[in-house]
């Protein structure tokens, strides 16, 4: 049993804590949150220790590994402390909003053999992974084009948007990683456009966009189009489509159930889409914990690590530069 402690038990940390507690090869070693009542609630519900500080977690002999699910600006510091204490880490995305800070963190942890995994959960979705496997097996021939659709069911609260770092670092970051996962080669060119259509006032105030399209290109000419919206009234829209010389593979949306309804007035009505990421990626979040346990047990590098987090952030920076300068950006231009 790998004893994992969770740092930060807010919206996502609470779910991770429950997944660890339910995992057959892991146990929840305890939780810590700067907001005491949050930690107390989870520790009491799951019957585990509430630590008094992150330092106490890192110093504890009862903790084999840590999962960092705190607010984004704390990730890099906690990750460095975990590595200094010799604890393997599963860190939520993004590593930090600043590429400079991520590069400094990379320098500090350089050469470590302690497993560091990044929480790009969508890689563990069975549908998205099946698309990648179809490409790898040659089932659709040579890959030419990928389309990633990722739309939230509704605009996040203003308090969240204001500190999010902007749509590319906060939301598209998942799609940048998915693009790298599906394309299977480095992206060299990034072209982006953004609009303020859902909440123009809030977006203008935050110098952000709520509707974006990004075109990525690899050195060999493979293309990926990412489209994001902060609001799709029909629900959380998550699709990945890959076109190759010999066919196409699609990872479709998941409705709440598989029933289809036909009547005199309509045909083929499906149930609504799963509400949001906690529901839609529930299986993937559990599989992510398994992948982390595997990596730590084998002492092997996790299949999605620190450098993947850094590369996704480079693509976010390139997209922002592309919009601000109205041109296509070569990834070599970034940090
Ligand atoms: N992988 C995904 O799909 C996904 C989805 C949502 C959020 N996230 C990421 O997870 C992280 C947390 O997001 P959230 O929505 O759960 O936020 P949240 O605000 O609900 O929870 C964050 C928690 O961390 C605690 N915290 C802050 N600083 C701390 C510190 N130094 N030590 C201990 N606890 C601390 C806060 O008190 C809070 O309880 C963010 O980085 C976010 O980007 C990832």
XYZ file of C-alpha atoms and ligand atoms in Angstrom:
379
model
C 0.000 0.000 0.000
C 1.406 3.360 -1.024
C 0.648 5.900 1.709
C -0.286 9.167 -0.035
C -1.061 12.459 1.730
C -3.138 15.146 0.018
C -2.192 18.823 0.270
C -5.169 21.089 -0.415
C -8.615 19.557 -0.090
C -10.790 22.020 -1.977
C -12.931 21.129 -4.969
C -10.501 18.692 -6.565
C -8.315 17.691 -3.588
C -11.350 16.295 -1.775
C -12.109 14.058 -4.747
C -8.471 12.920 -4.982
C -8.484 12.104 -1.244
C -11.589 9.937 -1.711
C -10.062 8.193 -4.740
C -6.859 7.428 -2.827
C -8.814 6.142 0.177
C -10.781 3.813 -2.140
C -7.745 2.621 -4.142
C -6.767 -1.045 -3.700
C -3.010 -0.313 -3.772
C -2.934 3.043 -1.961
C -4.032 4.447 1.362
C -4.736 8.013 2.414
C -1.958 8.986 4.835
C -3.649 12.237 5.848
C -4.571 15.667 4.591
C -3.429 19.247 5.083
C -5.157 22.459 4.039
C -4.404 26.018 5.164
C -8.166 26.308 5.565
C -8.527 24.146 8.679
C -12.271 23.397 8.405
C -11.800 21.906 4.898
C -9.073 19.573 6.136
C -11.087 18.692 9.244
C -14.151 17.770 7.200
C -12.187 15.435 4.902
C -10.069 13.929 7.676
C -13.164 13.155 9.744
C -15.149 11.804 6.811
C -12.349 9.503 5.672
C -10.970 8.752 9.145
C -7.426 9.993 8.507
C -4.963 12.344 10.176
C -5.238 16.107 9.723
C -1.688 17.452 9.478
C -0.847 20.858 10.931
C 1.453 21.996 8.165
C 2.905 20.980 4.826
C 6.282 20.663 6.588
C 4.782 18.102 8.986
C 3.564 16.091 5.983
C 6.979 16.157 4.310
C 8.733 15.194 7.568
C 6.390 12.305 8.347
C 7.642 8.744 8.067
C 4.006 7.704 7.599
C 3.826 9.469 4.235
C 5.343 7.747 1.182
C 4.144 10.249 -1.441
C 2.128 13.451 -1.778
C -0.602 14.742 -4.042
C -0.575 18.532 -4.458
C -4.063 19.924 -5.080
C -3.587 23.351 -3.522
C -4.180 26.678 -5.281
C -1.937 27.079 -8.337
C 0.540 29.693 -6.961
C 1.655 27.242 -4.244
C 2.415 24.256 -6.530
C 6.038 25.014 -7.417
C 7.114 25.703 -3.795
C 5.392 22.567 -2.478
C 6.766 20.451 -5.313
C 10.326 21.599 -4.547
C 9.807 20.878 -0.819
C 8.410 17.418 -1.580
C 11.404 16.513 -3.754
C 13.821 17.874 -1.123
C 12.084 15.573 1.390
C 12.370 12.601 -0.994
C 8.619 12.206 -1.534
C 7.228 11.285 -4.971
C 4.685 13.846 -6.163
C 1.476 13.921 -8.158
C 0.933 17.638 -8.801
C -2.212 19.220 -10.186
C -1.896 21.357 -13.303
C -0.567 23.923 -13.980
C 2.868 23.794 -12.285
C 2.710 27.596 -12.096
C 1.283 30.436 -14.164
C 4.776 31.809 -14.831
C 7.092 29.975 -17.206
C 10.023 31.674 -15.474
C 8.973 30.127 -12.157
C 8.501 26.737 -13.822
C 11.986 26.953 -15.331
C 13.450 27.872 -11.931
C 11.647 24.901 -10.403
C 12.984 22.648 -13.190
C 16.534 23.797 -12.384
C 16.055 23.088 -8.665
C 14.742 19.558 -9.179
C 17.051 18.715 -12.101
C 18.557 15.247 -11.924
C 16.134 13.866 -9.354
C 14.991 10.307 -9.868
C 12.009 10.792 -7.561
C 8.816 10.316 -9.619
C 6.994 13.573 -10.426
C 3.653 13.223 -12.189
C 1.509 16.036 -13.589
C -2.275 15.900 -13.250
C -3.175 15.960 -16.925
C -6.103 13.675 -16.209
C -7.527 13.590 -19.729
C -4.659 11.322 -20.844
C -6.320 8.659 -18.691
C -9.732 8.948 -20.327
C -10.418 5.636 -22.055
C -11.919 7.291 -25.169
C -9.121 9.823 -25.720
C -6.516 7.126 -25.031
C -8.200 4.801 -27.529
C -7.767 7.499 -30.206
C -4.060 7.647 -29.451
C -3.832 3.842 -29.483
C -5.654 3.731 -32.845
C -3.047 6.092 -34.278
C -0.155 4.145 -32.730
C -1.468 0.843 -34.112
C -1.750 2.270 -37.630
C -5.544 1.831 -37.684
C -6.077 5.239 -39.324
C -2.856 5.335 -41.355
C -0.612 8.395 -41.175
C -1.975 11.081 -38.864
C -2.802 14.356 -40.639
C -5.203 16.396 -38.534
C -6.571 16.492 -34.973
C -9.575 18.448 -33.715
C -9.986 18.944 -29.973
C -13.255 20.423 -28.758
C -13.315 21.464 -25.113
C -16.148 23.635 -23.839
C -17.183 24.268 -20.263
C -20.887 24.090 -19.376
C -20.856 27.631 -17.967
C -18.685 30.595 -17.104
C -16.682 30.163 -13.909
C -17.252 32.774 -11.150
C -15.521 36.147 -11.643
C -13.410 35.494 -8.531
C -11.983 32.391 -10.267
C -11.456 34.013 -13.680
C -9.643 36.985 -12.114
C -6.845 34.801 -10.705
C -6.905 32.024 -13.330
C -4.005 33.349 -15.403
C -6.226 33.510 -18.488
C -7.969 30.877 -20.567
C -4.805 29.499 -22.212
C -2.959 28.776 -18.953
C -6.068 27.692 -17.060
C -8.317 25.835 -19.511
C -6.566 25.285 -22.857
C -3.550 23.915 -20.940
C -5.391 20.551 -20.794
C -5.942 20.675 -24.561
C -2.326 21.636 -25.258
C -1.312 18.510 -23.383
C -3.965 16.441 -25.182
C -2.648 17.767 -28.513
C 0.906 16.681 -27.616
C -0.435 13.298 -26.432
C -2.383 12.651 -29.653
C 0.056 14.219 -32.150
C 2.957 12.245 -30.697
C 5.497 14.845 -31.796
C 6.607 18.313 -30.786
C 4.550 21.325 -31.800
C 6.631 23.954 -33.588
C 4.072 26.546 -34.658
C 1.160 28.138 -32.770
C -1.507 30.468 -34.119
C -4.366 31.643 -31.900
C -7.387 33.886 -31.964
C -9.665 34.929 -29.110
C -13.034 36.654 -28.655
C -15.112 38.016 -25.779
C -18.583 36.695 -26.556
C -19.874 34.998 -23.393
C -19.090 37.695 -20.804
C -17.484 40.614 -22.690
C -17.351 42.883 -19.621
C -15.565 40.408 -17.347
C -13.217 39.303 -20.131
C -12.237 42.898 -20.975
C -11.655 43.631 -17.274
C -9.347 40.601 -16.990
C -7.736 41.064 -20.445
C -8.917 37.516 -21.105
C -11.004 35.672 -23.717
C -13.915 33.274 -23.314
C -13.950 31.890 -26.864
C -10.670 30.778 -28.446
C -9.360 28.762 -31.366
C -5.755 27.611 -31.609
C -4.010 26.000 -34.575
C -0.907 23.943 -33.782
C 1.513 22.525 -36.349
C 4.351 20.031 -35.945
C 7.642 19.999 -37.873
C 6.298 17.224 -40.125
C 3.152 19.263 -40.911
C 0.587 17.513 -38.693
C -2.098 19.955 -37.574
C -4.252 20.270 -34.488
C -7.174 22.641 -34.048
C -8.297 23.357 -30.486
C -11.581 25.131 -29.878
C -12.585 26.290 -26.400
C -15.585 28.101 -25.037
C -16.289 29.013 -21.434
C -19.978 28.283 -22.054
C -21.778 25.546 -23.972
C -25.427 25.615 -22.879
C -25.863 21.895 -23.680
C -23.156 20.855 -21.190
C -19.499 19.870 -20.817
C -18.344 19.175 -24.376
C -15.210 17.009 -24.608
C -14.350 15.473 -27.967
C -11.163 14.428 -29.726
C -11.094 13.620 -33.442
C -8.096 12.377 -35.444
C -7.975 12.152 -39.230
C -5.392 9.956 -40.894
C -4.572 8.747 -44.406
C -6.552 5.554 -43.722
C -9.516 6.748 -41.655
C -10.708 8.661 -38.628
C -10.932 8.019 -34.869
C -13.292 9.949 -32.603
C -13.585 10.067 -28.835
C -17.188 11.162 -28.302
C -18.998 12.953 -25.497
C -20.541 10.973 -22.688
C -24.219 11.466 -21.921
C -25.505 10.652 -18.427
C -26.783 7.340 -19.767
C -26.913 5.464 -23.076
C -30.681 5.650 -23.601
C -32.006 7.215 -26.834
C -35.576 8.428 -27.097
C -37.780 8.490 -30.219
C -41.298 9.962 -30.514
C -43.722 11.490 -33.053
C -42.054 14.872 -32.533
C -38.387 13.909 -32.579
C -35.911 11.129 -33.162
C -32.706 10.123 -31.423
C -32.875 12.306 -28.326
C -30.057 11.481 -25.904
C -29.683 12.227 -22.190
C -27.797 15.422 -21.234
C -24.002 15.360 -21.112
C -22.241 14.616 -17.851
C -22.164 17.853 -15.902
C -18.497 18.817 -15.538
C -14.968 17.466 -15.090
C -15.480 15.655 -11.763
C -18.265 13.549 -13.321
C -16.991 13.335 -16.919
C -13.466 12.313 -15.947
C -14.333 10.280 -12.814
C -12.833 7.078 -14.286
C -9.811 8.991 -15.545
C -9.125 10.550 -12.127
C -9.137 7.048 -10.587
C -6.873 5.725 -13.375
C -4.525 8.671 -12.794
C -4.011 7.531 -9.177
C -3.284 3.997 -10.440
C -0.684 5.346 -12.894
C 0.967 7.283 -10.050
C 1.038 4.222 -7.779
C 2.516 2.170 -10.669
C 5.253 4.737 -11.274
C 6.207 4.954 -7.595
C 6.117 1.165 -7.103
C 8.325 0.624 -10.165
C 10.505 3.682 -9.478
C 9.892 4.575 -13.121
C 9.207 8.037 -14.558
C 5.439 8.617 -14.765
C 4.082 8.703 -18.302
C 3.092 12.348 -17.860
C 5.613 14.394 -15.952
C 7.063 17.790 -15.147
C 8.378 18.434 -18.665
C 4.896 17.804 -20.105
C 3.580 20.488 -17.759
C 6.334 22.869 -18.903
C 5.709 22.154 -22.589
C 1.966 22.783 -22.225
C 2.741 26.128 -20.577
C 5.097 27.026 -23.455
C 2.195 26.444 -25.870
C -0.029 28.681 -23.695
C 2.598 31.451 -23.794
C 2.923 31.026 -27.575
C -0.861 31.326 -27.993
C -0.908 34.549 -25.959
C 1.959 35.997 -28.004
C 0.198 34.961 -31.211
C -2.901 36.946 -30.229
C -1.040 39.990 -28.966
C 1.124 40.236 -32.096
C -1.433 38.894 -34.582
C 0.918 36.330 -36.086
C 1.917 32.711 -36.019
C 4.535 32.005 -33.296
C 7.386 29.500 -33.442
C 7.675 27.644 -30.108
C 11.447 28.325 -30.150
C 10.604 31.954 -29.455
C 9.269 31.061 -25.988
C 11.459 30.821 -22.853
N -6.998 18.362 -13.435
C -8.104 19.060 -13.505
O -8.986 18.782 -14.292
C -8.310 20.204 -12.548
C -9.610 20.658 -12.307
C -9.790 21.676 -11.374
C -8.715 22.233 -10.729
N -7.451 21.786 -11.011
C -6.284 22.394 -10.340
O -6.291 21.965 -8.973
C -5.853 23.013 -8.128
C -6.921 23.261 -7.053
O -8.115 23.654 -7.684
P -9.520 23.640 -6.921
O -10.543 23.942 -7.947
O -9.653 22.404 -6.092
O -9.319 24.904 -5.964
P -9.965 25.168 -4.524
O -9.748 26.624 -4.284
O -11.338 24.594 -4.434
O -9.029 24.326 -3.526
C -7.709 24.670 -3.213
C -7.470 24.324 -1.752
O -6.075 24.494 -1.473
C -5.981 25.104 -0.191
N -4.658 25.736 -0.090
C -4.232 26.884 -0.684
N -2.927 27.105 -0.410
C -2.532 26.064 0.364
C -1.284 25.694 0.936
N -0.189 26.450 0.801
N -1.219 24.548 1.658
C -2.330 23.778 1.816
N -3.540 24.077 1.292
C -3.626 25.190 0.562
C -7.149 26.055 -0.102
O -7.467 26.390 1.232
C -8.253 25.232 -0.795
O -8.956 24.430 0.129
C -5.595 24.236 -9.029
O -4.232 24.314 -9.310
C -6.365 23.901 -10.312
O -5.764 24.446 -11.476
C -7.239 20.784 -11.885
